[in-house]
Amino acid sequence: MTITPRVIWILACSWGGGLLLAWAWWRTLRLRGSVQDRLFEPETGSLDATALQREPQGWLSRWLYLAGYRQPRAGLVFIGLTLLLGLMGGGLVGLFYFLGTVELALTLLYLVPGGVGEVFVPLVYVAAWMPLLLLAGLPALVVRSARRKRVTLVEQDLPLTLDLLATLAEAGLGLDAAIQKVVDSQPRERPLFVEFRSFQRDLLAGRSRIDALRRLSRRLEVIWFNIFISAVIQAEQIGAGLAEVLRIQADDLRSRRRERALAFAMAIPVKLLVPLVVCFLPGIFVAAIGAPFYQ
């Protein structure tokens, strides 16, 4: 199909109109969010916003919150980017069909002798829609990657933190003082210590220690950390010795990490089986029996 200036003009107008509608929609949501922020902004300026904010409502807000995107309009931004990128991907798919790229690929496949090309016909239809799937799913992939990175950082910092808390508690410090010592000696940008600072601000805001610990657990949602918080809450409720609880948790976490490392090590031979069969064995077969068959 010949690309005429009229076709280019129609495509440019379609993309420009889509971008204009997306910009207008984004501006409306931004103005609405700013009005809501002014209406519900807390009057207390001495406390951090984390200690006063409400729990996220809805699965999307919760998912973004756990990934570290905690702005009030994070959900709207995510939906807007998904729709905008989906619109761009749909435009690319329409362009492929409009220019005849899919028909050309199908024609070339049907020309392959023996009907071998017909096997790849479904792949052509799937490949034509891949831009839409990739672009529309890009925001979700970014959020998922941020969540996994956040969990990894927490799991890296947690063993040393538990050891330090247990040592400080055995030296006679309370939980709040031990957390303060650990937070002061660790990097400020790590997620675990950021949440510990939020826990301290919750206490300053007047929340009970158990409520602040539960909020701390919900802000991270890491399995190993949740187990630690549950043990500390139980010790607070029954009056058990905190130093002994922290030491038990530190030893238990160390053993779980050792078991996890052993599980990864035992899974390596199974994971090596696929590249061995796909990549190495065909070359060995060709080198070993290829020459006799050729002769």
Coordinates of N, CA and C in Angstrom, one line a residue, residues 26-267:
W26 N -5.4 14.2 32.1 CA -4.4 14.3 33.1 C -4.5 15.6 33.9
R27 N -4.7 16.7 33.1 CA -4.9 18.0 33.8 C -6.1 18.0 34.7
T28 N -7.2 17.4 34.2 CA -8.4 17.4 35.1 C -8.2 16.6 36.3
L29 N -7.5 15.5 36.2 CA -7.2 14.7 37.4 C -6.3 15.4 38.3
R30 N -5.3 16.1 37.8 CA -4.3 16.8 38.6 C -5.0 17.9 39.4
L31 N -5.9 18.7 38.7 CA -6.6 19.8 39.4 C -7.5 19.2 40.5
R32 N -8.2 18.1 40.2 CA -9.1 17.5 41.2 C -8.3 17.0 42.4
G33 N -7.1 16.4 42.1 CA -6.3 15.9 43.2 C -5.7 17.0 44.1
S34 N -5.4 18.2 43.5 CA -4.9 19.3 44.2 C -6.0 19.9 45.1
V35 N -7.2 19.9 44.6 CA -8.3 20.4 45.5 C -8.5 19.4 46.7
Q36 N -8.5 18.1 46.4 CA -8.6 17.2 47.5 C -7.5 17.3 48.5
D37 N -6.3 17.5 48.1 CA -5.2 17.7 49.0 C -5.4 18.9 49.9
R38 N -5.9 20.0 49.3 CA -6.1 21.2 50.1 C -7.2 21.0 51.1
L39 N -8.2 20.2 50.7 CA -9.4 20.0 51.6 C -9.0 19.1 52.8
F40 N -8.2 18.1 52.5 CA -7.8 17.1 53.6 C -6.4 17.2 54.1
E41 N -5.7 18.3 53.8 CA -4.4 18.5 54.3 C -4.4 18.7 55.8
P42 N -3.6 17.9 56.6 CA -3.6 18.1 58.0 C -3.0 19.4 58.5
E43 N -3.5 19.9 59.5 CA -3.1 21.2 60.0 C -1.8 21.1 60.8
T44 N -1.5 19.9 61.3 CA -0.3 19.8 62.1 C 0.9 19.7 61.2
G45 N 1.9 20.6 61.4 CA 3.1 20.7 60.6 C 4.3 20.1 61.2
S46 N 4.2 19.8 62.5 CA 5.4 19.3 63.2 C 5.7 17.9 63.0
L47 N 4.7 17.1 62.6 CA 4.8 15.7 62.4 C 5.0 15.3 61.0
D48 N 5.7 14.2 60.7 CA 5.9 13.8 59.3 C 4.5 13.3 58.8
A49 N 4.4 13.4 57.4 CA 3.1 13.0 56.8 C 2.9 11.5 56.9
T50 N 4.0 10.7 57.0 CA 3.8 9.3 57.1 C 3.0 8.9 58.3
A51 N 3.2 9.6 59.4 CA 2.6 9.3 60.7 C 1.1 9.7 60.7
L52 N 0.7 10.5 59.7 CA -0.7 11.0 59.7 C -1.5 10.4 58.5
Q53 N -0.8 9.8 57.6 CA -1.5 9.4 56.4 C -2.4 8.2 56.7
R54 N -3.4 8.0 55.9 CA -4.4 6.9 56.0 C -3.8 5.7 55.3
E55 N -4.4 4.5 55.6 CA -4.0 3.3 54.9 C -4.6 3.4 53.5
P56 N -3.8 2.9 52.5 CA -4.3 2.9 51.1 C -5.5 2.1 50.9
Q57 N -6.4 2.6 50.1 CA -7.7 1.9 49.9 C -7.7 1.3 48.4
G58 N -8.1 0.1 48.3 CA -8.1 -0.5 47.0 C -6.8 -1.3 46.7
W59 N -7.0 -2.3 45.8 CA -5.8 -3.2 45.5 C -4.7 -2.4 44.7
L60 N -5.2 -1.5 43.8 CA -4.2 -0.8 43.0 C -3.3 0.2 43.9
S61 N -4.0 0.9 44.7 CA -3.3 1.8 45.6 C -2.4 1.0 46.6
R62 N -2.9 -0.1 47.1 CA -2.1 -0.9 48.0 C -0.8 -1.5 47.3
W63 N -1.0 -1.9 46.0 CA 0.1 -2.4 45.2 C 1.2 -1.4 45.0
L64 N 0.7 -0.2 44.6 CA 1.7 0.9 44.3 C 2.3 1.3 45.6
Y65 N 1.6 1.3 46.7 CA 2.1 1.7 48.0 C 3.2 0.8 48.4
L66 N 3.0 -0.5 48.3 CA 4.1 -1.5 48.7 C 5.3 -1.4 47.8
A67 N 5.1 -0.9 46.5 CA 6.2 -0.7 45.6 C 7.0 0.5 45.9
G68 N 6.5 1.4 46.8 CA 7.2 2.6 47.1 C 6.6 3.9 46.4
Y69 N 5.6 3.7 45.6 CA 4.9 4.9 45.0 C 3.8 5.3 45.9
R70 N 4.0 6.3 46.8 CA 3.1 6.6 47.8 C 2.6 8.1 47.7
Q71 N 2.7 8.6 46.5 CA 2.1 9.9 46.3 C 0.5 9.8 46.2
P72 N -0.2 10.8 46.6 CA -1.7 10.7 46.6 C -2.3 10.3 45.3
R73 N -1.6 10.8 44.2 CA -2.2 10.5 42.9 C -1.4 9.4 42.1
A74 N -0.8 8.5 42.8 CA 0.0 7.5 42.1 C -0.9 6.6 41.3
G75 N -2.0 6.2 41.8 CA -2.9 5.4 41.1 C -3.4 6.0 39.8
L76 N -3.7 7.3 39.9 CA -4.2 8.0 38.7 C -3.1 8.1 37.6
V77 N -1.9 8.4 38.1 CA -0.7 8.4 37.2 C -0.5 7.1 36.5
F78 N -0.6 6.0 37.3 CA -0.4 4.6 36.7 C -1.5 4.3 35.7
I79 N -2.8 4.6 36.0 CA -3.8 4.4 35.0 C -3.7 5.2 33.8
G80 N -3.3 6.5 34.0 CA -3.1 7.4 32.8 C -2.0 6.9 31.9
L81 N -0.9 6.5 32.5 CA 0.3 6.1 31.7 C -0.1 4.8 31.0
T82 N -0.8 3.9 31.7 CA -1.2 2.6 31.0 C -2.1 2.9 29.8
L83 N -3.1 3.8 30.0 CA -4.0 4.1 28.9 C -3.3 4.8 27.7
L84 N -2.4 5.7 28.1 CA -1.6 6.4 27.1 C -0.7 5.5 26.3
L85 N 0.0 4.7 27.0 CA 0.9 3.7 26.3 C 0.1 2.7 25.5
G86 N -1.1 2.3 26.1 CA -1.9 1.4 25.3 C -2.5 2.0 24.0
L87 N -2.8 3.3 24.1 CA -3.2 4.0 22.9 C -2.1 4.1 21.9
M88 N -0.9 4.3 22.3 CA 0.2 4.3 21.4 C 0.5 2.9 20.8
G89 N 0.4 1.9 21.6 CA 0.5 0.5 21.1 C -0.6 0.2 20.1
G90 N -1.8 0.6 20.4 CA -2.9 0.3 19.5 C -2.7 1.0 18.2
G91 N -2.1 2.3 18.2 CA -1.8 3.0 17.0 C -0.8 2.2 16.2
L92 N 0.2 1.7 16.8 CA 1.2 0.9 16.1 C 0.6 -0.4 15.4
V93 N -0.3 -1.0 16.2 CA -1.0 -2.2 15.6 C -1.8 -1.8 14.4
G94 N -2.6 -0.8 14.6 CA -3.4 -0.3 13.4 C -2.5 0.1 12.2
L95 N -1.3 0.7 12.5 CA -0.4 1.1 11.4 C 0.1 -0.2 10.7
F96 N 0.4 -1.2 11.5 CA 0.9 -2.5 10.8 C -0.2 -3.0 9.9
Y97 N -1.4 -3.1 10.3 CA -2.5 -3.6 9.5 C -2.8 -2.7 8.3
F98 N -2.7 -1.4 8.6 CA -3.1 -0.4 7.6 C -2.1 -0.4 6.4
L99 N -0.8 -0.6 6.8 CA 0.3 -0.6 5.8 C 0.4 -1.9 5.1
G100 N -0.3 -2.9 5.6 CA -0.2 -4.3 4.9 C 1.0 -5.1 5.4
T101 N 1.6 -4.7 6.5 CA 2.8 -5.5 7.0 C 2.4 -6.9 7.3
V102 N 1.2 -7.1 8.0 CA 0.8 -8.4 8.4 C 0.5 -9.3 7.1
E103 N -0.2 -8.7 6.2 CA -0.5 -9.4 4.9 C 0.8 -9.8 4.2
L104 N 1.7 -8.9 4.2 CA 3.0 -9.2 3.5 C 3.7 -10.4 4.2
A105 N 3.8 -10.3 5.5 CA 4.4 -11.4 6.2 C 3.7 -12.8 6.0
L106 N 2.4 -12.7 6.0 CA 1.6 -14.0 5.7 C 1.9 -14.5 4.3
T107 N 2.0 -13.6 3.4 CA 2.2 -14.0 2.0 C 3.6 -14.7 1.9
L108 N 4.6 -14.1 2.5 CA 5.9 -14.7 2.5 C 6.0 -16.1 3.2
L109 N 5.2 -16.2 4.2 CA 5.1 -17.5 4.9 C 4.5 -18.6 4.0
Y110 N 3.4 -18.2 3.3 CA 2.7 -19.1 2.4 C 3.5 -19.5 1.2
L111 N 4.6 -18.7 0.9 CA 5.4 -19.0 -0.2 C 6.5 -20.0 0.1
V112 N 6.7 -20.4 1.4 CA 7.7 -21.3 1.8 C 7.3 -22.7 1.3
P113 N 8.2 -23.4 0.6 CA 7.8 -24.8 0.1 C 7.5 -25.8 1.2
G114 N 6.6 -26.7 0.9 CA 6.2 -27.7 1.8 C 5.2 -27.3 2.9
G115 N 4.7 -26.1 2.8 CA 3.8 -25.7 3.9 C 4.4 -25.5 5.2
V116 N 5.7 -25.4 5.3 CA 6.4 -25.2 6.6 C 6.1 -23.8 7.1
G117 N 5.9 -22.8 6.3 CA 5.6 -21.5 6.8 C 4.3 -21.3 7.5
E118 N 3.3 -22.2 7.2 CA 2.0 -22.1 7.8 C 2.1 -22.4 9.3
V119 N 3.2 -23.0 9.8 CA 3.3 -23.3 11.2 C 3.5 -21.9 11.9
F120 N 4.1 -21.0 11.3 CA 4.5 -19.7 11.9 C 3.4 -18.6 11.7
V121 N 2.3 -19.0 11.1 CA 1.2 -18.0 10.9 C 0.7 -17.4 12.2
P122 N 0.4 -18.3 13.2 CA -0.1 -17.7 14.5 C 0.9 -16.7 15.1
L123 N 2.2 -17.0 14.9 CA 3.2 -16.1 15.4 C 3.2 -14.7 14.8
V124 N 2.8 -14.6 13.5 CA 2.6 -13.3 12.9 C 1.5 -12.5 13.5
Y125 N 0.4 -13.2 13.7 CA -0.7 -12.4 14.4 C -0.4 -12.0 15.8
V126 N 0.3 -12.9 16.5 CA 0.7 -12.5 17.9 C 1.7 -11.4 17.8
A127 N 2.7 -11.4 16.9 CA 3.7 -10.4 16.8 C 3.1 -9.0 16.5
A128 N 2.0 -9.0 15.7 CA 1.4 -7.8 15.3 C 0.8 -7.1 16.5
W129 N 0.4 -7.8 17.5 CA -0.2 -7.2 18.7 C 0.7 -7.1 19.8
M130 N 2.0 -7.5 19.6 CA 3.0 -7.3 20.7 C 3.2 -5.9 21.1
P131 N 3.3 -4.9 20.2 CA 3.5 -3.5 20.7 C 2.4 -3.0 21.7
L132 N 1.2 -3.4 21.4 CA 0.1 -3.1 22.4 C 0.3 -3.7 23.7
L133 N 0.6 -5.0 23.7 CA 0.8 -5.7 25.0 C 2.0 -5.2 25.8
L134 N 3.1 -4.9 25.0 CA 4.4 -4.5 25.7 C 4.2 -3.1 26.2
L135 N 3.7 -2.2 25.4 CA 3.5 -0.8 25.9 C 2.5 -0.6 27.0
A136 N 1.4 -1.3 26.9 CA 0.3 -1.2 27.9 C 0.8 -1.9 29.2
G137 N 1.6 -2.9 29.1 CA 2.1 -3.6 30.3 C 3.4 -3.0 30.9
L138 N 4.0 -2.0 30.2 CA 5.2 -1.4 30.7 C 5.1 -0.8 32.1
P139 N 4.1 0.0 32.4 CA 3.9 0.5 33.8 C 3.8 -0.6 34.9
A140 N 3.1 -1.6 34.6 CA 3.0 -2.7 35.5 C 4.3 -3.4 35.8
L141 N 5.1 -3.6 34.7 CA 6.4 -4.2 34.8 C 7.4 -3.3 35.7
V142 N 7.3 -2.0 35.5 CA 8.1 -1.0 36.3 C 7.7 -1.1 37.8
V143 N 6.4 -1.1 38.1 CA 6.0 -1.2 39.5 C 6.4 -2.5 40.1
R144 N 6.2 -3.6 39.3 CA 6.6 -4.9 39.8 C 8.1 -5.0 40.1
S145 N 8.9 -4.4 39.2 CA 10.4 -4.4 39.4 C 10.7 -3.6 40.7
A146 N 10.0 -2.5 40.8 CA 10.3 -1.7 42.0 C 9.9 -2.4 43.3
R147 N 8.8 -3.1 43.3 CA 8.4 -3.9 44.5 C 9.4 -5.0 44.8
R148 N 9.9 -5.7 43.7 CA 10.9 -6.8 44.0 C 12.2 -6.2 44.5
K149 N 12.6 -5.1 44.0 CA 13.8 -4.5 44.5 C 13.7 -4.0 45.9
R150 N 12.5 -3.5 46.2 CA 12.3 -3.1 47.6 C 12.3 -4.3 48.6
V151 N 11.7 -5.4 48.2 CA 11.7 -6.6 49.0 C 13.1 -7.1 49.2
T152 N 13.9 -7.1 48.1 CA 15.3 -7.6 48.1 C 16.1 -6.8 49.1
L153 N 15.9 -5.5 49.1 CA 16.7 -4.6 50.0 C 16.3 -4.8 51.4
V154 N 15.1 -5.0 51.7 CA 14.6 -5.3 53.1 C 15.2 -6.7 53.5
E155 N 15.2 -7.7 52.7 CA 15.7 -9.0 53.1 C 17.2 -8.9 53.3
Q156 N 17.9 -8.1 52.5 CA 19.3 -7.9 52.7 C 19.7 -7.3 54.0
D157 N 18.9 -6.3 54.4 CA 19.2 -5.5 55.6 C 18.7 -6.1 56.9
L158 N 17.7 -7.0 56.8 CA 17.0 -7.5 58.0 C 17.9 -8.4 58.9
P159 N 18.7 -9.3 58.4 CA 19.5 -10.1 59.3 C 20.5 -9.3 60.2
L160 N 21.2 -8.4 59.6 CA 22.1 -7.6 60.4 C 21.4 -6.7 61.3
T161 N 20.2 -6.2 60.9 CA 19.4 -5.3 61.8 C 18.9 -6.1 63.0
L162 N 18.5 -7.4 62.8 CA 18.0 -8.2 63.9 C 19.2 -8.5 64.9
D163 N 20.4 -8.8 64.3 CA 21.5 -9.0 65.2 C 21.9 -7.8 66.0
L164 N 21.8 -6.6 65.4 CA 22.1 -5.4 66.2 C 21.1 -5.1 67.2
L165 N 19.8 -5.3 66.9 CA 18.7 -5.1 67.9 C 18.9 -6.1 69.0
A166 N 19.2 -7.4 68.7 CA 19.3 -8.4 69.8 C 20.5 -8.0 70.7
T167 N 21.6 -7.6 70.1 CA 22.8 -7.2 70.9 C 22.5 -6.0 71.8
L168 N 21.9 -5.0 71.2 CA 21.5 -3.8 72.0 C 20.5 -4.1 73.1
A169 N 19.6 -5.0 72.8 CA 18.6 -5.4 73.8 C 19.3 -6.2 74.9
E170 N 20.2 -7.0 74.6 CA 20.9 -7.8 75.6 C 21.8 -6.9 76.5
A171 N 22.2 -5.7 75.9 CA 23.0 -4.7 76.6 C 22.2 -3.9 77.6
G172 N 20.8 -4.0 77.5 CA 20.0 -3.3 78.4 C 19.2 -2.2 77.8
L173 N 19.2 -2.0 76.5 CA 18.4 -0.9 75.9 C 17.0 -1.4 75.6
G174 N 16.1 -0.5 75.6 CA 14.7 -0.9 75.2 C 14.6 -0.9 73.7
L175 N 13.4 -1.3 73.2 CA 13.2 -1.5 71.8 C 13.3 -0.1 71.1
D176 N 12.7 0.9 71.6 CA 12.8 2.2 70.9 C 14.2 2.8 70.9
A177 N 14.9 2.6 72.0 CA 16.3 3.1 72.0 C 17.2 2.3 71.0
A178 N 17.0 1.0 71.0 CA 17.7 0.1 70.1 C 17.5 0.5 68.6
I179 N 16.2 0.7 68.3 CA 15.9 1.1 66.9 C 16.5 2.4 66.6
Q180 N 16.5 3.3 67.5 CA 17.1 4.6 67.3 C 18.6 4.5 67.0
K181 N 19.3 3.6 67.7 CA 20.7 3.4 67.5 C 21.0 2.8 66.2
V182 N 20.2 1.8 65.8 CA 20.4 1.2 64.5 C 20.1 2.1 63.3
V183 N 19.0 2.9 63.5 CA 18.6 3.8 62.4 C 19.7 4.9 62.2
D184 N 20.3 5.4 63.3 CA 21.3 6.4 63.2 C 22.6 5.9 62.5
S185 N 22.8 4.6 62.6 CA 24.1 4.1 62.1 C 24.0 3.5 60.7
Q186 N 22.8 3.5 60.1 CA 22.6 2.9 58.8 C 22.2 3.9 57.7
P187 N 22.3 3.6 56.4 CA 22.0 4.5 55.4 C 20.5 4.9 55.4
R188 N 20.3 6.2 55.1 CA 18.9 6.7 55.3 C 18.0 6.3 54.2
E189 N 18.6 6.0 53.0 CA 17.7 5.7 51.9 C 17.2 4.3 51.8
R190 N 17.7 3.4 52.6 CA 17.3 2.0 52.5 C 15.8 1.9 53.0
P191 N 15.0 1.1 52.4 CA 13.6 1.0 52.7 C 13.3 0.6 54.2
L192 N 14.1 -0.4 54.7 CA 13.8 -0.9 56.0 C 14.0 0.3 57.1
F193 N 15.0 1.1 56.9 CA 15.3 2.1 57.9 C 14.4 3.3 57.7
V194 N 14.0 3.5 56.5 CA 13.0 4.6 56.2 C 11.7 4.2 57.0
E195 N 11.3 2.9 56.9 CA 10.1 2.5 57.6 C 10.3 2.5 59.2
F196 N 11.5 2.3 59.6 CA 11.7 2.4 61.1 C 11.6 3.8 61.5
R197 N 12.0 4.8 60.7 CA 11.8 6.2 61.0 C 10.3 6.5 61.1
S198 N 9.6 6.0 60.1 CA 8.1 6.2 60.1 C 7.5 5.6 61.4
F199 N 8.0 4.4 61.8 CA 7.5 3.8 63.1 C 7.8 4.8 64.3
Q200 N 9.0 5.4 64.3 CA 9.2 6.4 65.4 C 8.3 7.6 65.3
R201 N 8.0 8.0 64.1 CA 7.1 9.1 64.0 C 5.7 8.8 64.4
D202 N 5.3 7.5 64.2 CA 4.0 7.0 64.6 C 3.9 7.1 66.1
L203 N 5.0 6.7 66.8 CA 5.0 6.8 68.3 C 4.9 8.2 68.7
L204 N 5.6 9.1 68.1 CA 5.5 10.6 68.4 C 4.2 11.1 68.2
A205 N 3.4 10.6 67.2 CA 2.1 11.1 66.9 C 1.1 10.6 67.9
G206 N 1.4 9.7 68.8 CA 0.5 9.3 69.9 C 0.0 7.9 69.7
R207 N 0.4 7.1 68.7 CA -0.1 5.8 68.5 C 0.6 4.9 69.5
S208 N -0.1 3.8 69.9 CA 0.4 2.8 70.8 C 1.5 2.0 70.0
R209 N 2.4 1.4 70.8 CA 3.5 0.7 70.2 C 3.0 -0.5 69.3
I210 N 2.0 -1.2 69.8 CA 1.5 -2.3 69.0 C 0.9 -1.9 67.7
D211 N 0.1 -0.8 67.8 CA -0.5 -0.2 66.6 C 0.6 0.2 65.6
A212 N 1.6 0.9 66.1 CA 2.7 1.4 65.2 C 3.4 0.2 64.6
L213 N 3.6 -0.9 65.4 CA 4.3 -2.1 64.8 C 3.5 -2.7 63.7
R214 N 2.1 -2.8 63.9 CA 1.3 -3.3 62.9 C 1.3 -2.5 61.6
R215 N 1.3 -1.2 61.8 CA 1.4 -0.3 60.6 C 2.7 -0.5 59.9
L216 N 3.8 -0.7 60.7 CA 5.1 -0.9 60.1 C 5.1 -2.2 59.3
S217 N 4.5 -3.2 59.8 CA 4.4 -4.5 59.1 C 3.6 -4.3 57.8
R218 N 2.5 -3.6 57.8 CA 1.7 -3.4 56.6 C 2.3 -2.5 55.6
R219 N 3.2 -1.7 56.0 CA 3.9 -0.8 55.0 C 5.0 -1.5 54.2
L220 N 5.4 -2.7 54.7 CA 6.4 -3.4 54.0 C 5.9 -4.7 53.4
E221 N 5.1 -5.5 54.1 CA 4.6 -6.8 53.7 C 5.7 -7.7 53.1
V222 N 6.7 -7.9 53.9 CA 7.7 -8.9 53.7 C 7.6 -10.0 54.7
I223 N 7.6 -11.2 54.2 CA 7.2 -12.4 55.0 C 8.1 -12.5 56.3
W224 N 9.4 -12.4 56.0 CA 10.4 -12.6 57.2 C 10.2 -11.4 58.2
F225 N 10.0 -10.2 57.6 CA 9.8 -9.1 58.5 C 8.5 -9.2 59.3
N226 N 7.4 -9.7 58.6 CA 6.1 -9.9 59.3 C 6.2 -10.9 60.5
I227 N 7.0 -11.9 60.3 CA 7.3 -12.9 61.4 C 7.9 -12.2 62.5
F228 N 8.9 -11.4 62.3 CA 9.6 -10.7 63.3 C 8.7 -9.7 64.1
I229 N 7.9 -9.0 63.3 CA 6.9 -8.1 64.0 C 5.9 -8.8 64.8
S230 N 5.4 -9.9 64.3 CA 4.4 -10.7 65.1 C 5.1 -11.2 66.4
A231 N 6.3 -11.6 66.4 CA 7.0 -12.1 67.6 C 7.1 -10.9 68.6
V232 N 7.5 -9.8 68.1 CA 7.7 -8.6 69.0 C 6.3 -8.2 69.6
I233 N 5.3 -8.2 68.8 CA 3.9 -7.8 69.3 C 3.5 -8.8 70.4
Q234 N 3.7 -10.1 70.1 CA 3.4 -11.1 71.1 C 4.2 -11.0 72.4
A235 N 5.4 -10.6 72.3 CA 6.3 -10.4 73.5 C 5.8 -9.2 74.2
E236 N 5.3 -8.1 73.5 CA 4.8 -7.0 74.2 C 3.5 -7.3 74.9
Q237 N 2.7 -8.1 74.3 CA 1.4 -8.4 74.9 C 1.5 -9.3 76.2
I238 N 2.4 -10.3 76.1 CA 2.5 -11.2 77.3 C 3.6 -10.8 78.2
G239 N 4.4 -9.8 77.9 CA 5.4 -9.4 78.8 C 6.6 -10.2 78.8
A240 N 7.0 -10.9 77.7 CA 8.2 -11.7 77.6 C 9.4 -10.8 77.5
G241 N 10.6 -11.4 77.7 CA 11.8 -10.6 77.6 C 12.1 -10.3 76.1
L242 N 12.3 -9.1 75.8 CA 12.5 -8.7 74.4 C 13.9 -9.1 73.9
A243 N 14.9 -9.1 74.7 CA 16.2 -9.5 74.3 C 16.2 -11.0 73.8
E244 N 15.6 -11.8 74.6 CA 15.5 -13.3 74.2 C 14.7 -13.5 72.9
V245 N 13.6 -12.7 72.8 CA 12.8 -12.8 71.5 C 13.6 -12.4 70.3
L246 N 14.3 -11.3 70.4 CA 15.1 -10.8 69.3 C 16.2 -11.7 68.9
R247 N 16.9 -12.3 69.9 CA 17.9 -13.3 69.6 C 17.4 -14.5 68.9
I248 N 16.2 -15.0 69.4 CA 15.6 -16.2 68.8 C 15.3 -15.9 67.3
Q249 N 14.7 -14.7 67.1 CA 14.3 -14.3 65.7 C 15.5 -14.1 64.8
A250 N 16.6 -13.6 65.4 CA 17.9 -13.4 64.6 C 18.4 -14.8 64.2
D251 N 18.5 -15.7 65.1 CA 19.0 -17.1 64.8 C 18.0 -17.8 63.8
D252 N 16.7 -17.6 64.0 CA 15.8 -18.3 63.1 C 15.9 -17.7 61.7
L253 N 16.1 -16.4 61.6 CA 16.2 -15.8 60.3 C 17.5 -16.3 59.6
R254 N 18.6 -16.4 60.4 CA 19.8 -16.9 59.8 C 19.7 -18.3 59.3
S255 N 19.0 -19.1 60.0 CA 18.8 -20.5 59.5 C 17.9 -20.6 58.3
R256 N 16.9 -19.7 58.2 CA 16.0 -19.7 57.0 C 16.8 -19.2 55.8
R257 N 17.7 -18.2 56.0 CA 18.5 -17.8 54.9 C 19.4 -18.9 54.4
R258 N 20.0 -19.7 55.3 CA 20.9 -20.8 55.0 C 20.1 -21.8 54.2
E259 N 18.9 -22.2 54.6 CA 18.1 -23.1 53.9 C 17.7 -22.6 52.5
R260 N 17.4 -21.3 52.4 CA 17.1 -20.8 51.1 C 18.3 -20.8 50.2
A261 N 19.5 -20.5 50.7 CA 20.7 -20.6 49.8 C 20.9 -22.1 49.4
L262 N 20.7 -23.0 50.3 CA 20.8 -24.4 49.9 C 19.8 -24.8 48.8
A263 N 18.6 -24.3 48.9 CA 17.6 -24.6 47.9 C 17.9 -24.1 46.6
F264 N 18.5 -22.8 46.6 CA 18.9 -22.3 45.3 C 20.1 -23.1 44.7
A265 N 21.0 -23.5 45.6 CA 22.1 -24.3 45.1 C 21.7 -25.7 44.5
M266 N 20.7 -26.3 45.1 CA 20.2 -27.6 44.6 C 19.4 -27.4 43.3
A267 N 18.9 -26.2 43.1 CA 18.1 -26.0 41.9 C 19.0 -25.6 40.7

